Structures are given as structure tokens and as C-alpha cells.
Coordinates of C-alpha atoms in Angstrom, one line a residue:
M1 CA 1.3 2.5 20.5
A2 CA 4.8 2.5 19.0
E3 CA 5.8 5.6 17.0
R4 CA 5.3 5.1 13.3
T5 CA 8.1 5.3 10.8
T6 CA 7.8 8.3 8.4
V7 CA 8.4 7.8 4.7
L8 CA 8.2 10.7 2.2
F9 CA 7.8 10.4 -1.5
I10 CA 8.9 13.4 -3.6
T11 CA 7.9 13.4 -7.2
N12 CA 7.0 15.3 -10.3
A13 CA 3.2 15.6 -10.8
E14 CA 3.1 14.1 -14.3
L15 CA 1.9 10.5 -14.2
S16 CA 4.8 9.4 -16.4
Q17 CA 7.0 9.9 -13.3
A18 CA 4.5 10.0 -10.5
S19 CA 2.7 6.7 -11.1
V20 CA 5.3 4.4 -9.6
N21 CA 5.6 6.7 -6.6
L22 CA 1.8 6.6 -6.1
A23 CA 1.8 2.9 -6.5
A24 CA 4.6 2.2 -3.9
A25 CA 3.1 4.8 -1.5
A26 CA -0.3 3.0 -1.7
A27 CA 1.3 -0.4 -0.9
L28 CA 3.4 1.1 1.9
A29 CA 0.3 2.8 3.4
T30 CA -1.3 -0.6 4.1
D31 CA 1.3 -1.2 6.8
E32 CA 0.0 0.6 10.0
D33 CA 3.6 1.0 11.2
F34 CA 4.4 3.5 8.5
D35 CA 3.3 7.1 8.2
V36 CA 3.4 7.8 4.5
H37 CA 3.6 11.2 2.8
I38 CA 3.8 12.5 -0.8
A39 CA 5.2 15.9 -1.8
S40 CA 4.4 17.1 -5.3
F41 CA 2.6 19.8 -7.2
E42 CA -1.1 20.4 -6.4
G43 CA -2.3 18.8 -9.6
L44 CA -1.4 15.4 -8.3
S45 CA -3.3 15.8 -5.0
P46 CA -6.6 14.2 -6.2
L47 CA -4.7 10.9 -6.9
T48 CA -3.3 10.6 -3.4
P49 CA -3.8 7.0 -2.2
A50 CA -5.9 6.2 0.9
G51 CA -3.9 6.6 4.1
V52 CA -1.3 8.9 2.5
T53 CA -0.8 12.6 3.4
F54 CA -0.3 15.0 0.5
H55 CA 2.0 18.1 0.7
A56 CA 1.8 20.6 -2.1
L57 CA 5.1 21.9 -3.4
D58 CA 5.4 25.6 -4.1
G59 CA 6.3 26.6 -7.6
K60 CA 5.4 25.5 -11.1
S61 CA 5.1 21.9 -12.3
F62 CA 7.0 20.5 -15.3
K63 CA 3.8 20.6 -17.3
D64 CA 3.2 24.3 -16.4
I65 CA 6.7 25.2 -17.6
V66 CA 6.5 23.2 -20.8
Q67 CA 3.2 24.9 -21.7
E68 CA 4.6 28.3 -20.9
K69 CA 7.3 27.5 -23.5
G70 CA 4.6 26.8 -26.1
F71 CA 4.8 23.0 -26.1
E72 CA 1.9 20.7 -25.5
F73 CA 4.3 18.3 -23.8
L74 CA 7.5 16.8 -25.2
P75 CA 8.3 17.7 -28.9
R76 CA 7.9 14.7 -31.2
H77 CA 10.8 13.5 -33.3
A78 CA 11.5 10.9 -35.9
P79 CA 14.0 8.0 -35.1
G80 CA 17.4 7.9 -36.7
V81 CA 20.3 10.3 -36.6
A82 CA 18.6 13.6 -37.5
G83 CA 15.6 12.9 -35.3
A84 CA 17.7 11.9 -32.3
I85 CA 19.8 15.0 -32.6
K86 CA 16.7 17.1 -32.8
S87 CA 15.5 15.5 -29.6
Y88 CA 18.8 16.2 -27.8
K89 CA 18.5 19.9 -28.8
D90 CA 14.8 20.3 -28.2
T91 CA 13.8 17.8 -25.5
L92 CA 16.8 16.9 -23.3
P93 CA 17.4 20.5 -22.0
L94 CA 13.7 20.6 -21.2
L95 CA 14.0 17.4 -19.2
M96 CA 17.3 18.3 -17.5
A97 CA 16.6 22.0 -16.7
P98 CA 13.0 22.9 -17.4
W99 CA 12.9 25.6 -14.7
D100 CA 14.9 28.8 -14.7
S101 CA 17.0 29.3 -11.6
D102 CA 14.4 31.4 -9.7
D103 CA 11.6 29.0 -10.3
Y104 CA 13.9 26.1 -9.4
F105 CA 14.9 27.5 -6.1
V106 CA 11.3 28.0 -5.1
I107 CA 10.7 24.3 -5.5
Y108 CA 14.0 23.4 -3.9
D109 CA 13.3 25.5 -0.9
S110 CA 9.8 23.9 -0.6
C111 CA 11.4 20.4 -0.7
V112 CA 13.9 21.3 2.0
S113 CA 11.2 22.8 4.2
I114 CA 9.0 19.6 4.0
I115 CA 11.9 17.3 4.7
K116 CA 12.9 19.3 7.7
E117 CA 9.3 19.4 9.0
L118 CA 8.7 15.6 8.6
K119 CA 12.1 14.3 9.4
P120 CA 11.5 11.1 7.4
A121 CA 13.4 7.9 7.9
V122 CA 13.8 7.8 4.2
V123 CA 12.8 9.8 1.1
A124 CA 11.6 7.9 -2.0
L125 CA 12.6 10.2 -4.8
D126 CA 11.6 10.5 -8.4
F127 CA 14.9 10.2 -10.1
L128 CA 14.2 12.9 -12.6
F129 CA 13.1 15.5 -10.1
G130 CA 16.2 17.7 -9.7
P131 CA 14.9 20.0 -6.9
G132 CA 14.2 17.0 -4.8
A133 CA 17.6 15.4 -5.6
D134 CA 19.4 18.7 -4.6
A135 CA 17.3 18.9 -1.4
V136 CA 18.1 15.4 -0.2
N137 CA 21.8 15.8 -1.1
T138 CA 22.1 19.2 0.6
L139 CA 20.5 17.8 3.8
K140 CA 22.3 14.5 3.6
Q141 CA 18.9 12.9 3.8
R142 CA 18.7 9.1 3.5
H143 CA 16.9 8.3 0.2
V144 CA 16.1 5.8 -2.5
F145 CA 15.3 6.5 -6.1
M146 CA 12.0 5.6 -7.8
S147 CA 12.1 5.1 -11.6
P148 CA 9.5 4.2 -14.1
G149 CA 12.3 3.0 -16.3
V150 CA 14.1 -0.3 -16.7
Y151 CA 17.7 -1.7 -16.4
K152 CA 19.0 -0.2 -19.7
D153 CA 18.0 3.3 -18.7
H154 CA 20.3 3.3 -15.7
A155 CA 23.0 0.7 -16.5
V156 CA 23.8 0.8 -20.2
H157 CA 26.9 2.9 -19.8
M158 CA 28.2 0.4 -17.3
Q159 CA 28.3 -2.6 -19.7
P160 CA 31.7 -4.2 -20.3
R161 CA 33.7 -3.8 -23.5
L162 CA 32.1 -0.4 -24.3
Q163 CA 28.9 -2.2 -25.4
F164 CA 27.0 1.0 -25.0
A165 CA 28.7 2.1 -28.2
W166 CA 28.5 -0.9 -30.4
K167 CA 25.7 -3.1 -29.1
Y168 CA 22.9 -1.0 -27.5
P169 CA 21.0 1.9 -29.3
V170 CA 21.5 5.3 -27.8
V171 CA 18.3 6.9 -26.6
S172 CA 16.0 8.4 -29.3
S173 CA 17.7 6.6 -32.1
G174 CA 15.3 3.7 -32.6
F175 CA 18.2 1.5 -33.7
R176 CA 18.0 -2.3 -33.3
V177 CA 19.3 -4.5 -30.5
P178 CA 22.0 -5.6 -31.0
L179 CA 23.0 -2.8 -33.3
A180 CA 23.4 -3.6 -37.0
L181 CA 27.0 -3.1 -38.3
S182 CA 25.8 -0.1 -40.3
E183 CA 24.3 1.5 -37.1
I184 CA 27.5 1.4 -35.0
L185 CA 29.2 4.5 -36.3
P186 CA 25.9 6.5 -36.3
N187 CA 25.3 5.3 -32.7
I188 CA 28.7 6.6 -31.6
Y189 CA 28.1 9.9 -33.4
L190 CA 24.8 10.2 -31.5
I191 CA 26.5 9.4 -28.2
Y192 CA 29.0 12.2 -28.8
N193 CA 26.1 14.7 -29.6
L194 CA 24.2 13.5 -26.5
I195 CA 27.1 14.2 -24.2
K196 CA 28.0 17.5 -25.9
I197 CA 24.4 18.8 -25.7
S198 CA 23.6 17.4 -22.3
Y199 CA 26.6 18.8 -20.5
F200 CA 27.7 21.8 -22.5
M201 CA 24.6 23.5 -23.9
P202 CA 24.6 27.1 -22.5
R203 CA 21.2 26.7 -20.9
V204 CA 22.4 23.7 -18.9
T205 CA 25.8 25.1 -18.0
D206 CA 24.3 28.4 -16.9
F207 CA 21.8 26.6 -14.7
I208 CA 24.5 24.4 -13.1
K209 CA 26.4 27.6 -12.2
A210 CA 23.4 29.2 -10.7
R211 CA 22.9 26.1 -8.5
N212 CA 26.5 26.1 -7.5
D213 CA 26.4 29.9 -6.7
R214 CA 23.4 29.1 -4.4
G215 CA 25.5 26.6 -2.5
I216 CA 24.1 23.5 -4.2
P217 CA 27.2 21.3 -5.1
G218 CA 27.7 19.2 -8.1
N219 CA 26.2 18.7 -11.5
L220 CA 22.6 18.1 -12.6
S221 CA 21.1 14.7 -11.9
T222 CA 20.8 12.8 -15.1
K223 CA 20.6 9.2 -16.1
Y224 CA 24.3 9.2 -17.0
N225 CA 26.0 10.9 -14.2
M226 CA 23.9 10.4 -11.1
F227 CA 24.2 6.6 -10.5
D228 CA 25.3 6.0 -6.9
F229 CA 26.3 2.4 -6.0
N230 CA 25.4 3.2 -2.3
L231 CA 21.7 3.9 -3.0
L232 CA 18.8 1.8 -4.1
Y233 CA 17.2 2.4 -7.5
L234 CA 13.7 0.8 -7.7
T235 CA 12.7 0.3 -11.3
Q236 CA 10.1 -1.6 -13.4
G237 CA 12.8 -3.7 -15.1
R238 CA 12.8 -7.5 -15.2
P239 CA 15.1 -9.7 -17.3
Q240 CA 12.0 -11.0 -19.2
T241 CA 11.1 -7.5 -20.3
D242 CA 14.3 -5.7 -21.0
F243 CA 17.3 -6.0 -23.3
A244 CA 19.8 -8.5 -22.0
L245 CA 22.6 -6.8 -20.1
D246 CA 25.9 -8.4 -19.0
F247 CA 26.1 -6.3 -15.8
I248 CA 23.3 -5.1 -13.5
P249 CA 24.4 -3.5 -10.3
D250 CA 23.1 -5.1 -7.1
N251 CA 21.5 -1.9 -6.1
L252 CA 19.5 -1.6 -9.3
I253 CA 16.4 -3.4 -8.4
G254 CA 13.9 -4.7 -10.9
C255 CA 10.4 -4.9 -9.3
G256 CA 8.4 -5.6 -12.4
P257 CA 5.3 -3.4 -13.2
I258 CA 4.9 -0.9 -10.4
L259 CA 1.2 -0.1 -10.9
P260 CA -1.2 1.7 -8.6
P261 CA -4.0 -0.3 -7.1
F262 CA -7.3 0.2 -9.0
E263 CA -11.0 -0.3 -8.6
P264 CA -12.3 -3.1 -10.9
L265 CA -13.9 -1.7 -14.0
E266 CA -17.2 -3.4 -13.2
K267 CA -17.5 -1.1 -10.2
A268 CA -16.0 2.1 -11.8
D269 CA -18.1 1.8 -15.0
P270 CA -20.4 -1.3 -15.0
E271 CA -21.7 -0.5 -18.5
L272 CA -18.3 -0.3 -20.1
A273 CA -17.2 -3.4 -18.3
K274 CA -20.2 -5.3 -19.8
W275 CA -19.3 -4.0 -23.3
L276 CA -15.7 -5.1 -23.0
V277 CA -16.6 -8.7 -22.3
R278 CA -19.0 -9.0 -25.3
R279 CA -16.3 -9.5 -27.9
P280 CA -12.5 -9.7 -28.3
T281 CA -11.4 -6.0 -27.9
V282 CA -8.5 -3.8 -29.0
I283 CA -7.8 -0.8 -26.7
I284 CA -6.1 2.2 -28.2
N285 CA -4.7 4.7 -25.7
M286 CA -1.8 6.9 -26.8
G287 CA -1.4 8.4 -23.3
S288 CA -2.4 11.7 -21.8
H289 CA 0.4 13.7 -23.5
V290 CA 0.0 12.6 -27.1
T291 CA -2.4 14.7 -29.2
Y292 CA -3.8 14.1 -32.6
K293 CA -3.0 16.8 -35.2
G294 CA -3.4 17.2 -38.9
N295 CA -4.6 14.0 -40.5
Q296 CA -3.8 11.8 -37.5
I297 CA -7.4 11.3 -36.4
G298 CA -8.3 10.3 -39.9
E299 CA -5.4 7.8 -40.1
V300 CA -6.4 6.1 -36.8
L301 CA -10.1 6.1 -37.7
S302 CA -9.4 4.5 -41.1
T303 CA -7.3 1.8 -39.4
I304 CA -10.0 1.1 -36.8
Q305 CA -12.7 0.8 -39.5
E306 CA -10.6 -1.5 -41.7
I307 CA -9.8 -3.9 -38.8
V308 CA -13.5 -4.0 -37.7
N309 CA -14.5 -4.6 -41.4
R310 CA -12.1 -7.5 -41.6
H311 CA -13.0 -9.1 -38.3
P312 CA -16.8 -9.0 -37.5
N313 CA -16.1 -10.5 -34.1
I314 CA -13.7 -7.7 -33.0
Q315 CA -14.6 -4.4 -31.2
I316 CA -12.3 -1.4 -30.6
L317 CA -12.2 1.1 -27.7
W318 CA -10.3 4.2 -28.6
K319 CA -9.4 6.8 -26.1
C320 CA -9.2 10.0 -28.2
P321 CA -8.7 13.2 -26.2
K322 CA -10.5 16.2 -27.3
P323 CA -9.0 17.1 -30.7
S324 CA -7.1 20.3 -31.5
K325 CA -8.9 23.3 -32.8
E326 CA -8.4 22.3 -36.5
E327 CA -9.8 18.7 -35.9
E328 CA -13.3 17.6 -35.5
Q329 CA -14.3 15.0 -32.9
P330 CA -14.2 11.6 -34.7
T331 CA -17.5 9.7 -35.3
V332 CA -18.4 6.4 -36.8
D333 CA -21.4 5.2 -38.8
K334 CA -23.6 3.2 -36.3
D335 CA -25.4 1.6 -39.2
L336 CA -22.2 0.1 -40.5
F337 CA -20.4 -0.7 -37.2
G338 CA -23.2 -0.8 -34.6
D339 CA -21.7 -0.6 -31.1
R340 CA -18.4 -2.2 -32.1
I341 CA -16.4 1.0 -32.1
R342 CA -16.4 3.2 -29.0
I343 CA -14.5 6.5 -28.9
L344 CA -14.1 8.1 -25.5
S345 CA -12.3 11.4 -24.6
W346 CA -11.2 9.8 -21.3
L347 CA -11.1 6.4 -19.6
P348 CA -13.4 6.1 -16.6
S349 CA -10.8 4.2 -14.7
T350 CA -7.1 3.4 -15.1
P351 CA -5.9 1.8 -18.3
V352 CA -5.0 -1.4 -16.4
A353 CA -8.5 -1.6 -15.1
C354 CA -9.7 -1.8 -18.7
L355 CA -6.9 -4.2 -19.7
T356 CA -7.9 -6.6 -16.9
A357 CA -11.7 -6.2 -17.3
S358 CA -12.0 -9.0 -19.9
K359 CA -10.0 -12.1 -20.7
S360 CA -10.3 -11.4 -24.4
I361 CA -8.4 -8.1 -24.7
L362 CA -6.6 -8.7 -28.0
A363 CA -4.2 -5.8 -28.0
Y364 CA -3.1 -2.6 -26.3
V365 CA -2.1 0.1 -28.8
H366 CA 0.0 2.8 -27.1
H367 CA 2.8 5.3 -27.7
G368 CA 5.5 3.4 -26.0
G369 CA 5.6 5.1 -22.6
S370 CA 7.1 2.9 -19.9
N371 CA 4.0 2.9 -17.8
S372 CA 1.8 1.9 -20.8
F373 CA 4.3 -0.9 -21.7
H374 CA 4.3 -2.2 -18.1
E375 CA 0.5 -2.0 -17.8
A376 CA 0.2 -4.4 -20.8
I377 CA 3.0 -6.6 -19.5
G378 CA 1.3 -6.9 -16.1
A379 CA -2.1 -7.6 -17.7
G380 CA -0.7 -10.1 -20.1
V381 CA -1.9 -8.3 -23.2
P382 CA -0.1 -8.1 -26.6
Q383 CA 1.0 -4.7 -27.7
V384 CA 1.2 -2.5 -30.8
V385 CA 3.6 0.4 -30.1
C386 CA 3.6 3.7 -32.1
P387 CA 6.6 5.5 -30.6
V388 CA 6.7 9.3 -30.7
W389 CA 9.8 10.5 -28.7
I390 CA 12.9 9.7 -26.7
D391 CA 12.6 6.3 -24.9
T392 CA 9.4 5.2 -26.6
Y393 CA 11.5 4.0 -29.5
D394 CA 13.3 1.7 -27.1
F395 CA 10.0 0.3 -25.8
A396 CA 8.9 -0.4 -29.3
R397 CA 12.1 -2.5 -29.8
R398 CA 11.5 -4.3 -26.5
V399 CA 8.0 -5.3 -27.5
E400 CA 9.4 -6.9 -30.7
M401 CA 12.4 -8.4 -29.0
I402 CA 10.5 -10.2 -26.2
G403 CA 7.8 -11.4 -28.5
V404 CA 4.7 -9.7 -27.2
G405 CA 3.8 -7.5 -30.2
V406 CA 4.9 -5.2 -33.0
R407 CA 5.6 -1.6 -33.9
G408 CA 2.8 0.2 -35.6
N409 CA 4.6 3.0 -37.4
D410 CA 7.9 1.8 -38.7
N411 CA 7.9 4.3 -41.6
A412 CA 5.6 7.1 -40.4
A413 CA 7.0 7.7 -36.9
P414 CA 6.5 9.8 -35.0
Y415 CA 3.0 9.7 -36.6
V416 CA 0.9 6.9 -38.0
K417 CA -0.2 6.0 -41.5
S418 CA -3.2 3.8 -41.9
D419 CA -1.7 1.2 -44.3
E420 CA 1.2 0.2 -42.1
F421 CA -0.9 0.6 -38.9
V422 CA -3.5 -1.9 -40.3
T423 CA -0.7 -4.3 -41.2
A424 CA 0.8 -4.1 -37.7
L425 CA -2.6 -4.6 -36.0
E426 CA -3.5 -7.5 -38.2
R427 CA -0.3 -9.3 -37.2
V428 CA -1.4 -9.1 -33.5
V429 CA -5.2 -9.5 -33.7
G430 CA -5.5 -11.8 -36.7
N431 CA -6.2 -15.5 -36.8
S432 CA -2.6 -16.5 -37.3
A433 CA 0.0 -18.6 -35.6
E434 CA 2.0 -15.4 -35.0
A435 CA -0.9 -13.7 -33.2
D436 CA -1.4 -16.8 -31.1
K437 CA 2.3 -16.7 -30.2
F438 CA 2.0 -13.1 -29.1
R439 CA -0.9 -13.9 -26.8
E440 CA 0.8 -16.9 -25.3
T441 CA 4.1 -15.0 -24.7
A442 CA 2.3 -12.0 -23.1
K443 CA 0.4 -14.3 -20.7
R444 CA 3.5 -16.2 -19.8
I445 CA 5.6 -13.1 -19.1
S446 CA 2.7 -11.6 -17.0
E447 CA 2.8 -14.6 -14.8
Q448 CA 6.6 -14.4 -14.5
V449 CA 6.6 -10.8 -13.4
G450 CA 3.7 -11.1 -10.9
W451 CA 0.8 -9.8 -12.9
V452 CA -0.4 -6.2 -12.1
D453 CA 0.0 -6.0 -8.3
S454 CA 3.3 -7.5 -7.2
G455 CA 5.6 -4.7 -8.4
R456 CA 4.4 -2.0 -6.0
K457 CA 4.6 -4.5 -3.1
I458 CA 8.2 -5.4 -3.9
A459 CA 9.1 -1.7 -4.2
A460 CA 7.4 -0.9 -0.8
Q461 CA 9.2 -3.8 0.9
H462 CA 12.6 -2.4 -0.2
I463 CA 11.6 1.1 1.0
K464 CA 10.6 -0.4 4.3
E465 CA 13.9 -2.1 4.7
V466 CA 15.9 1.1 4.1
A467 CA 13.6 3.1 6.4
L468 CA 14.1 0.6 9.3
E469 CA 17.9 0.9 8.9
A470 CA 17.7 4.6 9.8

């Protein structure tokens, strides 16, 4: 038997980054000619796809570090100038340099050790995982980048005629595309602050120096300074689902939704699958990192009850994680609503398994994470996006721009208020020409991007080709 070709995926453990790596690894592992491995933190181990070998990295995961600093995950922020600057001060340093130098070097050394042990033909690397990036660069290891993002995330600064300044909104701003005339100067001001904080904040400069002193050359890997025209970047972007760009580098590959394979819901949870096909359904899932605080549970619950009251034929599934200490678990009056509202603390399968379990899923309500956006795109389901931080504001704009849904918290972001949330949902689930158009457009785009299972196969094929060049 011929020797198998080894491919190693190195990724953060948080699904926001790891999901595309798990998906591509699963697709690659179906080819018996490839020996597929994943290196990440232990928390990701249970999600290792069949046929893939998991290697636990030493050290603390991003989530561990964030919780040590007293955050639940990323700090929320409002859109606009003040909110964006707050995100640059509070969140970007956390994303760029979450670990102190000692913790970082533990992970870096672990990555180096695993690469030396496996001698992979290629490493598929989470593009936000700094220790992995430093390891492959130090070892001169052939690699490709895996990104849950889209074209704009990696190429906006390459657009001709300085379009990044006057046409496209800077991250966290929530500005329109193209920018309104009144937004251009604020956008330029935010770009200045983004660069100043990203490159010159003491925490970041001190960390860069510690790396350099250790013998690791160069700057930190960020979206803005790491693009290498000699390497492949595998993203979830497609022209149908992103802002129109005049220039996309040939090595920036849009695979469409890169989603892990999933067990059909009728096998994972037959009872829930039967419930989903009873009536047209709205699914609300704000992701694993968004918690409900203060009056937020009440605002969402009021919205749900109002929509169900207005539409006797509609039912709603709400994934509501266990509330914070000051909140009670939400309940509904069975006498009023029967079994038309279900509130679960967790989904028994992947979100996309629920989205594809019925042909009458009316809407997917989510926080605007890239994976949530692409799950709905793949499944052909209209979206209501309630953005909370950083790039989620861009995804809310994308949903509006491509015609597959609306934003649910224009005025209340990064939170929700029932009155505008109801209005937004009504536009998507109501009996109107606009709602019909959302459904038609969502289904058409889903067909164009290859539904829920082609993206991971496209990514795997590109990785194969690079591996076989070694």
C-alpha cells in the first residue's frame, strides 16, 4: 500500500474559528490516500471527525484566557464611531494578543513539536491562530490558511483608488455599503484609530518584542498585515454573498459555506424533527458566546409571543442558553400557545441540521457570526441578524444587501428591543411580497453556492492539491 499523505490542521478550539477546519478535515478524511490530523486544545477533541487523529495542544485556549480576564467572551459594543473605537480598545488587543508571552510560547512550542513529529505535506492553519502561524513560519512549513471569513475580511485594503476609505465600512462601524457621504470622514477616522491601536498599543508592542526576543521574526499575524500572495486563503466567500469588490487576488479562494457534515435531525432527535415539520418555523439561535442579560430574555420572549399571536400557523424554536444568575429561565403559557413555542438550552444537533430538517423554516435569527450567516445561506433560509460586535455588523449589512433578510436591532444594538425586533421579524415571516422575495432569493443563492455540503469539499480539494505539490 502506498504511503499516505499527511495533512495537519492547526486551529483555535472555539467553533467560530474551528468549524471550517473541522469541515475541511472531515471531507479530506474520506480520501484514503490522506492521513488527516487536527491539533487544537482539548475542548475541541469530542468534535474530531471520523478518520481524523486529534492532538491536544499544551497551554490555555482563547476562551480560557478570556474568562480569566473576566469576560464571558468578546465584549459587546454598539455600532458607530464611539462603539467601534471601544471595540478597538477592548476587543482587538484580545484577538491579536490574548496570551501573555509565557502562555503563548507554551502553545508555540507545542505546535512546533507536533509539526516536527508528523512532518505534514501541508498545514491547514486557522488564520487567527498566532502560535500556529509563528510555528509554520519559523519551520518554513508549507501551509494554507483556513478562514471562516469572506473576501472583504482579507482584501478590502487592496481595493483600487483607496476604496477602503471612502466606499467600504471599516470593521465594527456598522456603516452602509457603499458608505454614505456623511460616513466617509468618520470611516477614515476609525481606520486611523484601528491602525494606531492595532499596531501601537503597549500590550501589542510589548508582545511583539517578546516574540522577537525569542527568535520569532516579524509582526503579529492580523487581517491587515499578513496577506501573502504566495499562499492560499480558503474562505467562505462567494460573489453572491459578499460586498462587490473590484479586486480579489487569485489566491483568495471562495469556497462557499464550509460546514461540517451532520447527522440528519430525524436521526439525532426524531421527536424534534417531527415537531419542526408540523408548521412553518422560526429558529432563534444567537450562538454559543452570546448571553442574555438584564431585560434581554424578556425582550426576546415578548417578541416571540407577539409573532405567534399574529400568526397562528407559525411556531418558534428558541435556543436560550442557561441564563445568568439574575435571570430566570424563560417559560411560556401552554394554555395560550400550546406547543408552538419551544425553548431549549442547547440544540441536539448542529444548527444546520435543524435548518434543513424542514422545507418550511421561515427564518433563522442569529447574532451575525460568519458561520451562522453561512449556515442559513447554505440551507436557503431567510435571516434576521441582531449584531453584537466586530464583524457581525458587516454580516447584518450583507443580509440586507443580498436580499435574504433584515437586521433586527437597528436602534438597540448590541441588544434587542421587542418593538423593532417584532417589526423586523414580521418583514421576513409575514404574508407579504417582501417576505416571499426573501425566501425566493435565499433559495436561489443556496443553489448557486452549492447548498450545505459543497464548500468543505472544495476546500479539501484545494488542500489536496497543495499537499501533492510537496
